[in-house]
Coordinates of C-alpha atoms in Angstrom, one line a residue:
M1 CA 244.6 322.6 157.4
K2 CA 242.7 319.9 159.1
N3 CA 239.3 321.8 158.8
R4 CA 240.0 322.5 155.2
F5 CA 240.6 318.9 154.4
W6 CA 237.5 318.0 156.4
I7 CA 235.4 320.5 154.4
V8 CA 236.7 319.4 151.0
S9 CA 236.1 315.7 152.1
V10 CA 232.4 316.4 152.9
M11 CA 231.9 318.4 149.8
A12 CA 233.4 315.5 147.7
I13 CA 231.1 313.0 149.5
F14 CA 228.1 315.3 149.0
L15 CA 229.0 315.7 145.2
L16 CA 229.5 311.9 144.8
S17 CA 226.1 311.2 146.7
T18 CA 224.3 313.5 144.4
I19 CA 225.7 312.0 141.3
L20 CA 224.9 308.3 142.6
A21 CA 221.4 309.6 143.6
G22 CA 220.9 310.8 140.1
C23 CA 222.1 307.4 138.6
V24 CA 220.0 305.4 141.0
E25 CA 216.9 307.6 140.0
K26 CA 217.6 307.0 136.3
D27 CA 218.2 303.3 136.9
S28 CA 215.1 303.1 138.8
A29 CA 213.1 304.9 136.0
K30 CA 214.5 302.5 133.5
S31 CA 213.5 299.3 135.5
G32 CA 211.1 297.3 133.5
K33 CA 210.0 299.0 130.2
T34 CA 209.9 302.7 131.0
L35 CA 209.2 305.4 128.5
I36 CA 210.3 308.9 129.5
Y37 CA 208.4 311.5 127.5
G38 CA 209.7 315.0 127.3
R39 CA 207.2 317.9 127.0
G40 CA 207.2 321.6 127.2
A41 CA 205.2 322.4 130.3
D42 CA 203.6 320.8 133.4
S43 CA 200.0 319.8 133.6
K44 CA 197.5 322.2 135.1
L45 CA 195.5 319.6 136.9
L46 CA 195.0 315.8 136.4
D47 CA 191.2 315.7 136.4
P48 CA 190.5 316.2 132.6
I49 CA 187.0 317.7 133.0
Q50 CA 188.5 320.7 134.8
V51 CA 191.1 321.7 132.2
T52 CA 191.6 322.7 128.6
D53 CA 195.3 322.4 128.0
G54 CA 196.9 319.7 126.0
E55 CA 199.7 319.2 128.7
S56 CA 197.1 318.2 131.2
F57 CA 195.5 315.8 128.8
K58 CA 198.8 314.0 128.0
P59 CA 198.9 312.0 131.2
T60 CA 195.1 311.8 131.7
D61 CA 194.7 310.2 128.4
Q62 CA 196.7 307.3 129.8
I63 CA 194.7 307.3 133.1
F64 CA 191.1 307.5 131.9
D65 CA 188.9 305.8 129.3
N66 CA 185.8 307.3 127.6
L67 CA 182.5 305.7 126.6
V68 CA 183.8 306.0 123.0
E69 CA 187.1 306.7 121.6
Y70 CA 188.8 307.7 118.3
D71 CA 190.4 305.3 116.0
Q72 CA 194.1 305.1 116.4
K73 CA 194.8 307.1 113.2
T74 CA 191.6 309.1 112.5
T75 CA 188.7 310.9 114.3
E76 CA 186.2 308.0 113.4
V77 CA 184.4 307.0 116.6
V78 CA 184.8 303.4 117.8
P79 CA 183.8 301.5 121.0
G80 CA 185.5 302.3 124.3
L81 CA 183.9 301.7 127.6
A82 CA 180.7 301.3 125.7
E83 CA 180.7 298.2 123.5
S84 CA 177.9 299.4 121.3
W85 CA 175.1 302.2 121.0
E86 CA 172.1 303.3 119.2
T87 CA 170.2 306.4 118.7
S88 CA 166.4 307.2 118.0
E89 CA 165.3 308.4 114.7
D90 CA 164.8 311.9 115.9
G91 CA 168.3 312.0 117.5
L92 CA 167.1 312.7 121.0
T93 CA 167.7 309.3 122.6
W94 CA 171.1 307.7 122.8
T95 CA 171.5 304.3 124.5
F96 CA 174.9 302.8 125.4
H97 CA 175.6 299.2 126.3
L98 CA 178.7 299.1 128.6
R99 CA 181.5 296.5 129.1
K100 CA 181.1 294.1 131.8
G101 CA 183.9 293.3 134.4
V102 CA 185.8 296.5 134.0
K103 CA 187.1 298.1 137.2
F104 CA 188.6 301.4 138.2
H105 CA 192.2 301.5 139.4
D106 CA 190.9 301.7 143.0
G107 CA 188.8 298.5 142.7
T108 CA 185.4 300.3 142.2
P109 CA 183.3 298.6 139.7
F110 CA 182.6 300.3 136.4
N111 CA 178.9 300.3 135.6
A112 CA 176.0 302.5 134.5
E113 CA 175.8 304.2 137.9
A114 CA 179.4 305.4 137.5
V115 CA 178.7 306.8 134.2
V116 CA 175.6 308.7 135.4
Y117 CA 177.5 309.9 138.4
N118 CA 180.2 311.4 136.2
F119 CA 177.7 313.3 133.9
Q120 CA 175.7 314.6 136.8
R121 CA 178.7 315.9 138.5
W122 CA 179.9 317.6 135.3
M123 CA 176.7 319.1 134.3
D124 CA 175.2 320.3 137.6
P125 CA 176.9 323.3 139.3
E126 CA 174.9 322.4 142.5
H127 CA 176.2 318.8 142.6
P128 CA 178.3 318.3 145.9
E129 CA 181.3 317.2 143.9
H130 CA 181.1 319.8 141.2
K131 CA 184.3 321.4 142.7
G132 CA 187.9 322.0 142.0
G133 CA 187.5 323.9 138.8
E134 CA 185.0 325.4 136.3
F135 CA 184.4 322.2 134.1
P136 CA 184.9 324.4 131.0
Y137 CA 184.8 321.7 128.3
Y138 CA 181.4 320.4 129.4
G139 CA 180.0 323.9 128.8
Y140 CA 181.7 324.3 125.6
M141 CA 180.4 321.0 124.1
F142 CA 177.1 320.7 125.6
G143 CA 175.7 324.4 125.4
G144 CA 176.3 325.2 129.0
F145 CA 175.3 323.6 132.3
K146 CA 172.1 322.4 133.9
G147 CA 169.8 325.3 134.1
D148 CA 171.3 327.2 131.2
E149 CA 169.0 327.9 128.2
G150 CA 171.3 326.2 125.8
H151 CA 172.2 323.1 127.8
V152 CA 171.4 320.1 125.5
I153 CA 171.4 317.2 127.7
D154 CA 168.1 316.6 129.4
S155 CA 168.9 313.6 131.5
V156 CA 171.3 310.8 131.9
S157 CA 169.7 307.5 133.3
A158 CA 170.9 303.8 134.2
L159 CA 168.4 301.6 132.5
D160 CA 170.1 298.6 134.2
E161 CA 173.6 297.9 135.5
Y162 CA 175.3 298.1 132.0
T163 CA 172.9 300.3 130.0
V164 CA 172.9 304.1 130.0
E165 CA 170.4 306.3 128.3
F166 CA 171.0 309.9 127.2
K167 CA 167.9 312.1 126.6
L168 CA 168.8 315.3 124.6
K169 CA 166.6 318.5 124.4
K170 CA 167.5 318.8 120.7
P171 CA 169.7 316.8 118.4
L172 CA 173.4 317.4 118.6
G173 CA 175.3 316.6 115.5
P174 CA 178.9 316.1 117.1
F175 CA 177.4 314.4 120.2
L176 CA 179.1 311.1 119.7
S177 CA 182.5 312.8 118.6
N178 CA 182.3 314.9 121.8
L179 CA 182.1 311.9 124.1
A180 CA 185.4 310.7 122.7
M181 CA 187.2 313.8 123.6
S182 CA 189.9 313.8 126.4
P183 CA 187.8 315.9 129.0
F184 CA 185.2 313.3 129.1
G185 CA 187.3 310.4 130.7
I186 CA 185.2 308.4 133.3
A187 CA 186.4 308.9 136.8
S188 CA 185.9 306.5 139.8
P189 CA 183.0 307.9 141.8
T190 CA 184.6 306.4 145.1
A191 CA 187.8 308.5 144.4
V192 CA 186.0 311.7 143.6
K193 CA 183.7 311.5 146.6
K194 CA 186.6 311.2 149.0
D195 CA 187.9 314.7 147.9
P196 CA 186.7 316.3 144.7
V197 CA 189.4 318.9 144.9
Q198 CA 192.3 316.7 145.6
F199 CA 191.0 314.1 143.0
A200 CA 192.8 316.4 140.5
Q201 CA 196.1 315.7 142.2
H202 CA 195.4 311.9 142.6
P203 CA 193.3 310.8 139.6
V204 CA 191.7 307.4 139.3
G205 CA 190.3 306.0 136.0
T206 CA 189.9 302.6 134.3
G207 CA 192.7 303.4 131.8
P208 CA 196.0 301.5 130.7
F209 CA 198.1 303.3 133.3
K210 CA 197.7 304.3 137.0
F211 CA 198.7 307.4 138.6
E212 CA 201.8 307.1 140.9
S213 CA 203.2 310.4 141.6
W214 CA 203.4 314.1 140.5
K215 CA 206.4 316.4 141.1
K216 CA 205.2 319.9 140.1
N217 CA 207.0 321.3 137.2
D218 CA 209.1 318.3 136.9
T219 CA 207.5 314.8 136.5
V220 CA 204.2 312.9 136.4
V221 CA 204.8 309.1 136.9
L222 CA 202.3 306.4 135.7
V223 CA 202.5 302.7 136.1
K224 CA 201.0 299.9 134.3
N225 CA 197.3 298.8 135.0
E226 CA 197.9 295.1 135.2
N227 CA 194.1 294.5 135.0
Y228 CA 193.3 296.6 131.9
W229 CA 190.3 295.5 130.0
K230 CA 192.2 295.6 126.6
K231 CA 194.1 292.3 126.9
G232 CA 197.8 292.5 126.1
Q233 CA 197.9 296.2 126.8
P234 CA 199.7 298.3 127.9
K235 CA 203.1 297.1 126.6
L236 CA 205.1 299.5 129.0
D237 CA 205.5 299.0 132.6
R238 CA 205.9 302.8 133.3
V239 CA 205.5 306.2 131.7
I240 CA 207.2 309.3 133.0
F241 CA 206.2 312.7 131.6
K242 CA 209.2 315.0 132.1
S243 CA 208.6 318.8 131.8
I244 CA 211.6 320.6 129.9
P245 CA 210.2 324.0 129.0
D246 CA 213.0 324.9 126.4
N247 CA 212.7 323.0 123.0
A248 CA 216.4 323.0 122.4
A249 CA 217.1 321.7 126.0
R250 CA 214.5 319.0 125.5
F251 CA 216.1 317.9 122.2
S252 CA 219.5 317.8 124.0
A253 CA 217.9 315.6 126.6
L254 CA 216.7 313.2 123.8
K255 CA 220.1 313.0 122.3
S256 CA 221.8 312.4 125.6
G257 CA 219.4 309.5 126.4
D258 CA 217.8 311.3 129.4
I259 CA 214.4 311.0 127.7
D260 CA 213.1 308.6 125.1
M261 CA 210.6 310.7 123.2
M262 CA 209.6 314.3 122.9
D263 CA 207.2 316.7 121.3
G264 CA 207.7 320.4 120.6
L265 CA 210.6 320.0 118.2
N266 CA 212.1 323.3 117.1
P267 CA 211.4 323.3 113.2
N268 CA 215.0 323.6 112.5
D269 CA 215.7 320.4 114.4
V270 CA 213.3 318.4 112.3
Q271 CA 215.9 317.9 109.6
L272 CA 218.5 316.8 112.2
V273 CA 216.3 314.1 113.5
K274 CA 215.6 312.8 109.9
Q275 CA 219.3 312.6 109.3
D276 CA 220.1 310.8 112.7
P277 CA 219.9 306.9 112.4
N278 CA 219.2 306.7 116.1
F279 CA 215.9 308.5 116.1
E280 CA 212.5 308.4 114.3
L281 CA 210.6 311.4 113.2
Y282 CA 206.8 311.3 113.5
A283 CA 204.8 314.1 111.8
Q284 CA 201.1 314.8 111.7
E285 CA 199.3 317.3 109.6
G286 CA 198.1 319.8 112.0
M287 CA 194.4 319.8 113.0
N288 CA 195.3 323.1 114.8
V289 CA 195.5 326.8 114.6
G290 CA 197.8 329.4 116.1
Y291 CA 196.3 332.8 116.3
L292 CA 196.3 336.4 117.7
A293 CA 193.1 337.0 119.7
L294 CA 191.9 340.6 119.7
N295 CA 189.7 341.3 122.8
T296 CA 186.6 342.9 121.1
E297 CA 185.4 344.1 124.4
K298 CA 188.4 346.5 125.0
E299 CA 189.2 349.9 123.3
P300 CA 190.4 350.2 120.7
L301 CA 190.0 346.7 119.6
N302 CA 186.2 347.0 119.8
N303 CA 186.5 348.9 116.6
V304 CA 186.3 346.5 113.6
K305 CA 188.5 348.7 111.4
V306 CA 191.3 348.6 114.0
R307 CA 191.0 344.7 114.0
Q308 CA 191.2 344.7 110.3
A309 CA 194.1 347.0 110.2
I310 CA 196.1 344.6 112.6
N311 CA 195.1 341.7 110.2
H312 CA 196.7 343.7 107.3
A313 CA 199.8 344.4 109.5
V314 CA 200.8 340.7 110.2
N315 CA 203.2 339.1 107.8
K316 CA 202.2 335.4 108.1
E317 CA 204.4 334.2 105.4
A318 CA 207.5 335.7 107.1
I319 CA 206.4 334.3 110.4
I320 CA 206.2 330.8 109.0
K321 CA 209.6 331.2 107.2
N322 CA 211.4 332.5 110.4
F323 CA 209.8 330.5 113.1
Y324 CA 208.1 327.4 111.7
A325 CA 210.9 326.6 109.2
G326 CA 208.3 325.9 106.6
Q327 CA 206.5 323.3 108.8
A328 CA 203.2 325.1 108.7
V329 CA 200.8 326.9 106.3
P330 CA 199.2 330.3 106.6
A331 CA 195.9 330.3 108.3
V332 CA 193.0 332.1 106.6
N333 CA 190.1 330.7 108.6
P334 CA 189.9 329.6 112.3
M335 CA 189.9 325.9 111.3
P336 CA 192.4 324.1 108.8
S337 CA 191.6 323.2 105.3
M338 CA 191.9 319.5 106.0
M339 CA 188.6 319.6 107.8
W340 CA 185.1 319.2 106.1
G341 CA 183.1 322.4 106.3
Y342 CA 186.2 324.6 105.5
N343 CA 185.3 327.6 103.3
D344 CA 188.1 328.0 100.7
Q345 CA 186.3 330.9 99.1
V346 CA 187.2 333.2 101.8
K347 CA 190.0 335.5 101.0
D348 CA 192.6 336.5 103.6
Y349 CA 193.7 340.0 104.5
E350 CA 196.9 340.7 102.3
Y351 CA 200.0 341.9 104.1
D352 CA 199.5 345.7 103.4
L353 CA 200.9 348.2 105.7
D354 CA 199.5 351.2 103.7
K355 CA 196.0 349.6 103.9
A356 CA 196.5 349.1 107.6
K357 CA 197.5 352.7 108.1
Q358 CA 194.4 353.8 106.1
L359 CA 192.1 351.8 108.2
L360 CA 193.5 353.1 111.5
E361 CA 193.0 356.6 110.2
E362 CA 189.4 355.8 109.3
A363 CA 188.9 354.3 112.8
G364 CA 190.1 357.6 114.4
Y365 CA 193.7 356.6 115.2
P366 CA 195.9 358.2 112.6
D367 CA 198.8 358.2 115.1
G368 CA 198.1 354.7 116.3
F369 CA 197.9 353.7 120.0
E370 CA 199.4 351.8 122.8
V371 CA 198.3 348.2 123.6
E372 CA 199.3 345.4 125.9
F373 CA 200.2 342.2 124.1
Y374 CA 200.2 338.8 125.8
A375 CA 202.8 336.3 124.5
M376 CA 203.1 332.6 125.7
T377 CA 206.5 331.6 126.9
E378 CA 206.0 327.7 126.7
P379 CA 206.3 326.1 123.1
R380 CA 203.0 324.8 121.8
P381 CA 202.4 322.5 118.8
Y382 CA 200.7 325.4 116.9
M383 CA 203.2 328.0 118.0
P384 CA 206.9 326.8 118.6
N385 CA 208.2 330.2 119.9
G386 CA 205.4 332.6 121.1
K387 CA 207.8 335.2 122.5
K388 CA 209.8 335.5 119.3
I389 CA 206.6 335.5 117.2
A390 CA 205.1 338.3 119.3
E391 CA 208.3 340.3 119.0
F392 CA 208.0 339.9 115.3
I393 CA 204.5 341.1 115.1
Q394 CA 205.4 344.0 117.5
A395 CA 207.8 345.3 115.0
D396 CA 205.3 345.3 112.1
L397 CA 202.7 346.9 114.3
A398 CA 205.1 349.6 115.3
K399 CA 205.4 350.5 111.4
I400 CA 201.7 351.4 111.5
G401 CA 201.9 353.4 114.8
I402 CA 200.7 350.5 117.2
R403 CA 203.0 350.5 120.1
A404 CA 202.6 347.0 121.6
K405 CA 203.9 346.2 125.0
I406 CA 204.8 342.4 125.4
V407 CA 204.1 340.8 128.5
T408 CA 204.5 337.1 129.6
Y409 CA 203.3 334.8 132.3
D410 CA 203.9 331.1 133.1
W411 CA 201.5 328.8 131.1
Q412 CA 198.9 328.3 134.0
T413 CA 198.8 332.0 134.8
Y414 CA 198.6 332.7 131.1
L415 CA 195.5 330.6 130.7
D416 CA 193.9 332.0 133.8
K417 CA 194.4 335.5 132.8
T418 CA 193.2 335.1 129.1
G419 CA 190.3 333.0 130.4
K420 CA 189.2 335.9 132.6
G421 CA 189.6 338.5 129.6
E422 CA 192.4 340.4 131.3
H423 CA 194.3 340.9 128.0
Q424 CA 194.0 343.3 125.1
M425 CA 195.8 341.1 122.6
A426 CA 197.0 337.6 123.2
L427 CA 198.7 334.9 121.2
M428 CA 196.9 331.7 121.6
G429 CA 196.1 328.4 119.6
W430 CA 193.9 325.3 119.6
N431 CA 194.5 321.7 118.7
G432 CA 191.2 320.2 117.3
D433 CA 189.5 317.6 119.6
N434 CA 187.3 315.7 117.5
G435 CA 187.5 316.6 113.8
D436 CA 184.2 318.5 113.8
P437 CA 184.0 322.2 112.8
D438 CA 182.0 322.8 115.9
N439 CA 185.0 322.1 118.0
F440 CA 186.8 325.1 116.4
L441 CA 184.1 327.7 115.5
Y442 CA 181.6 327.1 118.4
V443 CA 184.2 326.6 121.1
L444 CA 186.4 329.4 120.1
L445 CA 184.2 332.0 118.6
D446 CA 180.6 331.6 119.8
K447 CA 179.2 334.1 122.3
D448 CA 178.1 331.2 124.5
N449 CA 181.8 330.5 125.2
T450 CA 182.7 334.0 126.5
R451 CA 182.0 332.8 130.1
T452 CA 184.7 333.7 132.5
P453 CA 186.8 332.6 134.3
D454 CA 187.4 329.9 131.5
A455 CA 186.3 331.5 128.3
G456 CA 187.1 329.5 125.2
N457 CA 186.3 332.5 123.1
I458 CA 189.1 334.8 124.3
A459 CA 188.4 337.4 121.6
F460 CA 185.1 337.9 123.5
Y461 CA 183.5 338.1 120.2
K462 CA 179.6 338.1 120.3
S463 CA 178.0 337.8 116.9
D464 CA 174.3 336.9 117.0
D465 CA 174.4 335.9 113.3
V466 CA 177.3 333.5 113.9
H467 CA 175.6 332.2 117.0
E468 CA 172.5 331.5 115.0
L469 CA 174.4 329.6 112.3
L470 CA 176.4 327.5 114.7
I471 CA 173.4 326.5 116.9
Q472 CA 171.5 325.6 113.8
A473 CA 174.5 323.4 112.5
Q474 CA 174.7 321.6 115.9
S475 CA 171.1 320.6 115.7
L476 CA 171.5 318.9 112.3
T477 CA 173.0 315.4 111.6
D478 CA 173.4 315.7 107.8
Q479 CA 177.1 316.6 107.3
E480 CA 176.5 318.5 104.0
E481 CA 173.8 320.7 105.3
R482 CA 176.0 321.4 108.4
A483 CA 178.9 322.3 106.2
K484 CA 177.0 325.0 104.4
L485 CA 176.2 326.8 107.7
Y486 CA 179.8 326.5 109.0
E487 CA 180.9 328.1 105.5
Q488 CA 178.6 331.0 106.0
A489 CA 179.8 331.5 109.6
Q490 CA 183.5 331.7 108.5
E491 CA 182.6 334.6 105.9
I492 CA 181.1 336.6 108.8
I493 CA 184.0 335.9 111.1
K494 CA 186.5 337.0 108.5
A495 CA 184.7 340.3 108.0
D496 CA 184.5 340.9 111.7
A497 CA 188.2 340.1 112.4
P498 CA 188.1 339.0 116.1
W499 CA 191.4 337.2 115.4
V500 CA 194.4 337.2 113.2
P501 CA 194.6 333.5 112.3
I502 CA 198.4 332.8 111.8
A503 CA 199.3 329.3 111.0
H504 CA 198.3 325.7 110.9
A505 CA 201.4 323.8 112.0
T506 CA 202.6 320.3 111.2
V507 CA 203.0 318.6 114.7
S508 CA 206.3 316.7 115.0
F509 CA 207.5 314.2 117.6
A510 CA 210.9 312.5 117.9
G511 CA 211.8 309.3 119.5
R512 CA 214.4 306.6 119.8
K513 CA 214.5 303.9 117.2
E514 CA 213.7 301.4 119.8
I515 CA 210.2 302.7 120.2
T516 CA 207.4 300.9 118.3
G517 CA 203.7 301.2 117.9
F518 CA 203.5 305.0 118.2
V519 CA 201.3 306.8 115.8
P520 CA 200.6 310.5 116.1
H521 CA 196.9 311.3 116.2
P522 CA 195.1 314.3 114.4
T523 CA 193.8 315.4 117.7
T524 CA 197.1 315.2 119.3
Q525 CA 195.7 312.7 121.8
L526 CA 198.5 310.5 123.0
K527 CA 197.7 306.7 122.8
L528 CA 200.5 305.1 124.7
E529 CA 198.9 301.7 125.5
V530 CA 200.1 300.2 122.2
V531 CA 203.6 301.7 122.5
D532 CA 206.5 299.3 123.1
L533 CA 210.2 299.4 123.6
K534 CA 212.4 296.8 121.8
N535 CA 214.9 295.2 124.0

């Protein structure tokens, strides 16, 4: 009896201490002005140049600044760490004039040499600190790396302490817009040199918030940069990114007060947020695309008629009705119609199972075939429930004899495997980074970006005709001329069918009414330095 009482007492004390610890943790998080932001998955790494996933960029957008940045509501480029810039008439020389008196979070001065160091580290695979990842976005946006035939940056030089000069091998239309993208945040050379691999776990930039801690698959904690160069910012003392994979669980955490803000609302919950006076709904027309990539290097998907058949077998309208609750539009092209250069003359493959069967027969597969079908488990802005969407597509494919086996992985493994081309078919998507068609068509469908292990083009689609058009478009600065080339490229891509473009989704966020200053951005970049919490 005495032992039983002792055991019960110990258990009660343990339970009480656990509850109190949770309360203390929550109270500690709420000290000062703390915003707890709920998201679907953890970051892959916190060195933005080494990743492509939006979950990594959410915290790094707060830690790092770029030479230039986007306006708060548009993709118009405005000054960042560079106060001003000019370019030569031939578009081959860009000169940036930097802000003075800015320091990295570790006290290292920001200057021209720091900018040069970052670009040399990114572009040169032989650089001693080109370590820790594959630096994929640099290759995507600047035609490869130093020594590659398509690499567009010839040199980056410090003209004096606060002036940087870029020499290009050829004009690059989206050059300035590219520099504002999340991957190109400027890092502290001192911190990187200490340990370029561990830097991705302990990032140091000049941004409005400093890195404090990272508990894998749980939280990333950032604290206010008291010496931020934008006076009066940030408004918050602390930001905590909380990973809650299930959309419904994340919404419950918002309603219970465990988090203050969230992305990845289930489409059916949008109306509930609208009706609740305690919350604010933020919606942004989606500069994104959710798609089914068909690996053109693997049989039988290397047959264009097979790919066209699959396009005819996917019922996009039904997918949007069942899984997006109408918060999306069917995708025809790889880029949304809100962007310049969109070809509205391209006609989609109609949902037609008979036509799909006919094409399979013409391709030599009258009885269909078996195929492995990768489906994401984490919700993404462009695809709220990848597993359910995959099951829906699987059922339609079965009607034409295609027997798809669905396989899933955690988000980081999923990105690794698709980047290496291990899949036959895979659901994927893209949030536009800079408002330029190049960011969709070149990054996602040009043969340059089939490099493994971080292929952006996971259809491994290699069209010389498309490549020629996209490279020519990059070399022009006249938007109207570039648009014509992108329109031609979309016609070829549609006929070759390396994807089934599924949907362009409205991106929705929900937050407590006490939050002020938040504006969703077309690129889905989070800009939290102006966000505040009313007392």
